[in-house]
Amino acid sequence: MPVTAIGIIGSCAQSTDLALRSAEKGMQVRIYDVARSALNLAMARVDWTLRKSGNREIAANIEPVQKLDKLAGADIVIEAGNTSQERFLLFRKLEEVMGSSGIICIRCGHSDPFSVIGEVSTPDRFVGMNLAEPVSVNRFAELARFEKTSDETLDLAVEYLKKLGKEPLVGRYSAGMISGRLLYMYILAGIVLLEKGRGLVHEIDSAVRENMKVPAGPFELVDRFGIDSFCGLGAYIYKSLGQPERFAPPKTADRLNQYGECGRRSGLGFYVYEEGQIAGINPRLKDIVKYLGLSEALPGQLCAEIFSAVATEAKLVAADAMVSEYDVELAVRMAFGWPKGPSGMAKEAGESVVPGASGELQGDLL
């Protein structure tokens, strides 16, 4: 069936982007949140964006609502942001409001979706969704199939995403989903090198960015993502996968998170920020990282270790999600803006290492 009416739960930057993209495609959109102040901010972002683009006429297609029953009749309801309500109670009520029609897409990045799926009466209508940021321009999207997700639910979710210009990857649910798990491993591998004294924050970022032509090094990326969000994502993946050693939470990130130094938005993360721009390295790292800058590694060696870890994890997550390794390679290029997928990046980084320069890197990187 054609997708014409969209409900969005939660007021945040992602919900605003989703609302705008859906309205541009001729859909009617309602953004739901119990907090009027949050809805006002969302609509202010909508108005500002439309003023700049000259498309103010589509503002009539976007409506803020504070009552869940206003989402009745939606073809798809998408959980984009947080609300103050218990999730499973919210979705139980949403099922009643929607009746027998429509599907529900829930966030799966940092929290357990089964706390919702196990409590609802129509699990066949639920699918996991993860959208790469910024939603307005990044074409990548993930859909996670749960045990009872129906084919009809998946088909409708895919139709909607394609209508927005997305290229969705559909797989079985795996903790963190594909992009979240590989994002976490990329950042984690950089932090591990820092904690081993293999390089300083800016050295590792520069090595990766300049040698591998990626948009951001691991520390630049975690500061943008939010160290608190990174720690939450890692804790969930670590617990859900049975606490494998490769996902052990890094102490440095945990300590910074405890101090409230969460990255660019707080003005202090692995870097110091002034007016949103990097202005130095966090001086607290000298007290947290025991072996800070103890030894130097060549840029190629740093890149090889980081991308080897990501490539290895890419194979594991492909098997868990029941998708091809080719799909994962393509997904990462789209989601992260890398010139190649994890295996290609690892191979290129490995080829740049001088043979025998580091005993740790001799042999097959993959």
XYZ file of C-alpha atoms in Angstrom:
366
model
C 0.000 0.000 0.000
C 1.239 3.557 -0.616
C 2.776 5.381 2.351
C 0.991 8.693 2.842
C 0.822 9.335 6.615
C 3.769 9.251 9.020
C 3.926 9.495 12.791
C 7.202 10.380 14.492
C 7.797 9.799 18.210
C 10.163 12.150 20.025
C 11.408 15.662 19.280
C 15.056 15.788 18.184
C 17.211 16.681 15.197
C 16.515 13.290 13.595
C 12.750 13.658 13.955
C 12.952 17.108 12.348
C 14.965 15.774 9.409
C 12.584 12.838 8.974
C 9.560 15.120 9.088
C 11.018 17.463 6.486
C 12.078 14.685 4.114
C 8.696 12.960 4.409
C 6.756 16.200 3.875
C 8.879 17.006 0.823
C 7.716 13.685 -0.652
C 4.087 14.633 -0.164
C 3.406 12.745 3.065
C 1.416 14.049 6.003
C 3.534 14.042 9.173
C 2.742 14.341 12.861
C 5.513 14.668 15.457
C 4.466 13.392 18.881
C 5.979 14.390 22.206
C 4.442 14.942 25.632
C 6.670 17.974 26.195
C 5.357 21.138 24.564
C 8.767 22.825 24.871
C 10.408 20.003 22.909
C 7.771 20.212 20.193
C 8.214 23.967 19.973
C 11.945 23.511 19.397
C 11.305 20.888 16.730
C 8.876 23.141 14.901
C 11.283 26.065 15.189
C 13.893 23.932 13.400
C 11.309 22.989 10.764
C 10.337 26.622 10.192
C 13.945 27.806 9.988
C 14.922 25.103 7.499
C 11.934 25.804 5.286
C 12.562 29.549 5.383
C 16.131 29.043 4.189
C 15.100 26.619 1.431
C 12.111 28.642 0.290
C 9.742 25.668 0.740
C 7.518 27.078 3.461
C 4.417 25.741 1.719
C 5.150 22.198 2.969
C 4.983 23.370 6.588
C 1.249 22.629 6.416
C 2.140 18.925 6.089
C 3.894 18.826 9.489
C 1.916 19.003 12.718
C 3.117 18.758 16.341
C 0.866 16.719 18.664
C 0.904 15.923 22.376
C -1.741 13.201 22.331
C -0.788 9.727 21.146
C -4.219 9.099 19.668
C -3.395 11.739 17.046
C -1.189 9.098 15.416
C -4.230 6.977 14.531
C -4.337 6.353 10.794
C -0.559 6.521 10.289
C 0.871 4.048 7.817
C 4.188 4.070 9.701
C 5.115 5.321 13.159
C 8.836 5.847 13.733
C 10.560 6.159 17.101
C 13.148 8.871 16.483
C 13.792 10.353 19.924
C 13.244 9.837 23.636
C 10.098 10.634 25.565
C 9.500 10.704 29.300
C 7.257 7.621 29.072
C 8.121 3.971 29.645
C 8.787 2.570 26.184
C 6.754 -0.626 26.463
C 3.758 1.250 27.890
C 4.030 3.798 25.091
C 4.015 1.140 22.397
C 1.229 -0.857 23.995
C -0.914 2.266 23.895
C 0.221 2.984 20.338
C -0.980 -0.456 19.229
C -4.439 0.353 20.581
C -4.448 3.757 18.891
C -3.409 2.389 15.483
C -5.836 -0.523 15.502
C -5.108 -3.215 12.952
C -3.337 -1.040 10.375
C 0.129 0.465 10.114
C 3.587 -0.625 11.228
C 5.953 0.572 13.952
C 9.705 1.192 13.596
C 11.668 1.296 16.846
C 15.179 2.527 17.622
C 17.693 -0.238 18.227
C 21.026 1.474 18.689
C 21.619 1.871 22.418
C 18.820 -0.054 24.087
C 17.279 -3.495 24.180
C 14.426 -3.705 21.639
C 13.161 -6.908 23.231
C 12.003 -4.951 26.269
C 9.436 -3.574 23.820
C 8.916 -6.544 21.491
C 8.314 -8.924 24.388
C 5.548 -6.728 25.804
C 3.431 -5.940 22.741
C 0.531 -7.934 21.327
C 1.364 -7.578 17.605
C 5.131 -8.136 17.289
C 4.715 -8.885 13.583
C 4.141 -5.135 13.025
C 7.461 -4.094 14.609
C 10.800 -3.611 12.845
C 14.079 -2.088 14.004
C 15.343 1.013 12.217
C 18.664 2.821 12.294
C 19.313 5.928 10.197
C 22.759 7.324 9.464
C 23.284 10.963 10.353
C 22.624 13.467 8.972
C 19.314 11.974 7.888
C 18.750 14.789 5.380
C 21.712 13.806 3.188
C 23.010 10.355 4.177
C 21.371 7.636 2.083
C 22.176 4.754 4.413
C 19.506 3.115 6.569
C 19.239 -0.212 8.365
C 16.187 -2.334 9.023
C 16.409 -5.108 11.594
C 14.061 -8.047 11.344
C 12.943 -9.534 14.650
C 11.828 -13.132 14.990
C 8.148 -12.320 14.348
C 8.489 -9.350 11.998
C 6.265 -10.016 8.982
C 7.266 -9.720 5.339
C 4.527 -7.112 4.887
C 6.052 -4.979 7.651
C 9.488 -5.128 6.082
C 8.162 -4.371 2.617
C 6.329 -1.254 3.830
C 9.371 0.009 5.757
C 11.595 -0.534 2.707
C 9.074 1.269 0.474
C 9.047 4.262 2.816
C 12.832 4.505 3.044
C 13.256 4.218 -0.709
C 10.691 6.971 -1.142
C 12.985 9.169 0.969
C 15.927 8.287 -1.284
C 17.494 5.835 1.170
C 19.190 2.542 0.328
C 18.154 0.282 3.230
C 20.103 -2.751 4.348
C 17.804 -5.433 5.753
C 19.146 -8.036 8.147
C 18.437 -9.958 11.312
C 18.653 -7.932 14.500
C 22.089 -7.857 16.128
C 23.056 -5.739 19.147
C 23.924 -2.211 18.046
C 22.989 -3.131 14.479
C 25.681 -3.176 11.818
C 26.678 0.481 11.631
C 26.563 1.006 15.413
C 28.705 -2.030 16.105
C 31.350 -1.062 13.567
C 31.292 2.581 14.637
C 31.952 1.436 18.196
C 34.814 -0.867 17.125
C 36.439 1.892 15.053
C 36.472 4.282 18.005
C 37.381 1.569 20.497
C 40.400 0.492 18.424
C 41.693 4.068 18.484
C 41.235 4.330 22.269
C 43.042 1.014 22.792
C 46.056 2.377 20.895
C 45.978 5.504 23.053
C 45.852 3.457 26.264
C 48.762 1.303 25.084
C 50.859 4.435 24.554
C 51.105 3.844 20.805
C 50.263 7.436 19.919
C 48.630 10.629 21.094
C 45.055 11.626 20.306
C 45.895 14.023 17.492
C 48.562 11.694 16.073
C 46.146 8.787 15.774
C 43.431 10.976 14.246
C 45.851 12.553 11.774
C 47.287 9.177 10.758
C 43.843 7.769 10.013
C 42.375 10.855 8.376
C 45.355 11.715 6.185
C 46.477 8.215 5.223
C 43.067 6.597 4.773
C 41.129 9.659 3.494
C 38.262 9.259 5.978
C 36.145 12.215 7.172
C 37.167 11.892 10.839
C 39.595 10.014 13.044
C 38.271 7.941 15.974
C 38.681 10.704 18.601
C 37.193 13.437 16.427
C 34.279 11.109 15.736
C 33.610 10.097 19.339
C 33.632 13.734 20.434
C 30.997 14.494 17.787
C 28.972 11.391 18.600
C 29.170 12.050 22.330
C 31.359 10.104 24.757
C 28.294 9.407 26.904
C 26.479 7.953 23.869
C 29.573 5.934 22.968
C 29.766 4.471 26.489
C 26.056 3.637 26.440
C 26.318 1.936 23.075
C 29.383 -0.024 24.168
C 27.850 -1.167 27.447
C 24.781 -2.455 25.615
C 26.782 -4.307 22.921
C 29.200 -5.742 25.495
C 26.395 -7.119 27.651
C 24.221 -8.346 24.763
C 27.039 -10.271 23.079
C 28.065 -12.046 26.303
C 30.877 -9.708 27.388
C 33.520 -10.622 24.770
C 36.977 -9.269 25.586
C 37.201 -7.362 22.297
C 34.299 -5.154 23.432
C 35.495 -4.503 26.982
C 34.593 -0.857 27.768
C 37.680 1.407 27.641
C 38.515 3.008 30.993
C 39.548 6.320 29.432
C 36.130 6.945 27.881
C 34.380 5.857 31.074
C 36.446 8.280 33.145
C 35.785 11.211 30.827
C 32.089 10.349 30.859
C 32.093 10.314 34.680
C 33.611 13.803 34.675
C 30.863 15.007 32.316
C 33.401 15.629 29.552
C 31.308 14.210 26.753
C 32.750 15.824 23.656
C 32.094 18.809 21.471
C 28.686 19.691 22.864
C 30.106 19.977 26.419
C 33.241 21.806 25.255
C 35.541 19.061 26.498
C 36.082 15.479 25.403
C 39.285 13.960 24.094
C 39.818 17.445 22.694
C 39.194 20.928 24.102
C 36.670 22.981 22.133
C 36.126 26.702 21.711
C 33.013 27.777 19.799
C 32.651 24.205 18.553
C 36.178 24.011 17.106
C 39.131 21.976 18.382
C 41.417 24.191 20.448
C 43.662 21.656 22.190
C 43.974 18.233 23.808
C 42.138 17.503 27.069
C 44.817 17.961 29.789
C 43.054 15.395 31.996
C 44.275 12.600 29.704
C 47.735 12.908 31.283
C 46.232 11.760 34.584
C 43.961 9.064 33.122
C 46.164 7.301 30.552
C 49.058 5.574 32.286
C 51.227 5.067 29.188
C 50.219 8.242 27.330
C 52.592 8.727 24.373
C 55.106 6.232 25.787
C 56.105 4.891 22.386
C 55.669 6.029 18.815
C 54.127 4.026 16.002
C 54.293 4.798 12.313
C 51.044 6.201 10.842
C 50.658 3.094 8.684
C 50.910 0.842 11.727
C 48.243 2.810 13.576
C 45.920 2.612 10.580
C 46.563 -1.099 10.094
C 45.659 -1.954 13.680
C 42.476 0.114 13.662
C 41.128 -1.096 10.335
C 42.152 -4.690 10.953
C 39.952 -4.644 14.069
C 37.037 -3.130 12.127
C 37.397 -5.580 9.224
C 37.427 -8.554 11.579
C 34.295 -7.282 13.315
C 32.619 -6.646 9.950
C 32.824 -10.358 9.139
C 31.363 -11.298 12.509
C 28.473 -8.850 12.312
C 27.671 -9.942 8.742
C 27.211 -13.486 10.022
C 25.138 -12.341 13.012
C 22.838 -10.184 10.870
C 22.660 -12.805 8.091
C 23.783 -10.416 5.366
C 26.645 -10.704 2.898
C 30.072 -9.254 3.575
C 29.619 -7.253 0.378
C 26.496 -5.652 1.872
C 28.441 -4.683 4.988
C 31.270 -3.212 2.907
C 28.789 -1.093 0.949
C 26.874 -0.117 4.092
C 29.968 1.187 5.869
C 31.040 3.243 2.865
C 27.626 4.876 2.792
C 27.192 5.295 6.556
C 30.702 6.539 7.383
C 31.763 8.166 4.122
C 34.831 5.922 3.805
C 36.352 5.480 0.332
C 36.317 1.684 0.795
C 34.647 -0.848 3.047
C 36.361 -2.313 6.144
C 38.193 -5.110 4.313
C 39.446 -2.775 1.607
C 40.597 -0.234 4.173
C 42.384 -2.903 6.227
C 44.146 -4.249 3.155
C 45.266 -0.785 2.070
C 46.485 0.077 5.566
C 48.321 -3.228 5.866
C 50.090 -2.708 2.560
C 51.419 0.630 3.837
C 53.207 -0.997 6.788
C 56.946 -1.563 6.359
C 57.489 -5.357 6.656
C 59.007 -6.234 10.003
C 58.658 -2.719 11.417
C 56.463 -3.986 14.219
C 56.344 -7.511 15.510
C 52.711 -7.038 16.408
C 51.761 -6.423 12.783
C 53.632 -9.174 10.989
C 51.443 -11.773 9.324
C 47.937 -11.596 7.915
C 46.083 -8.511 9.172
C 42.737 -9.951 8.213
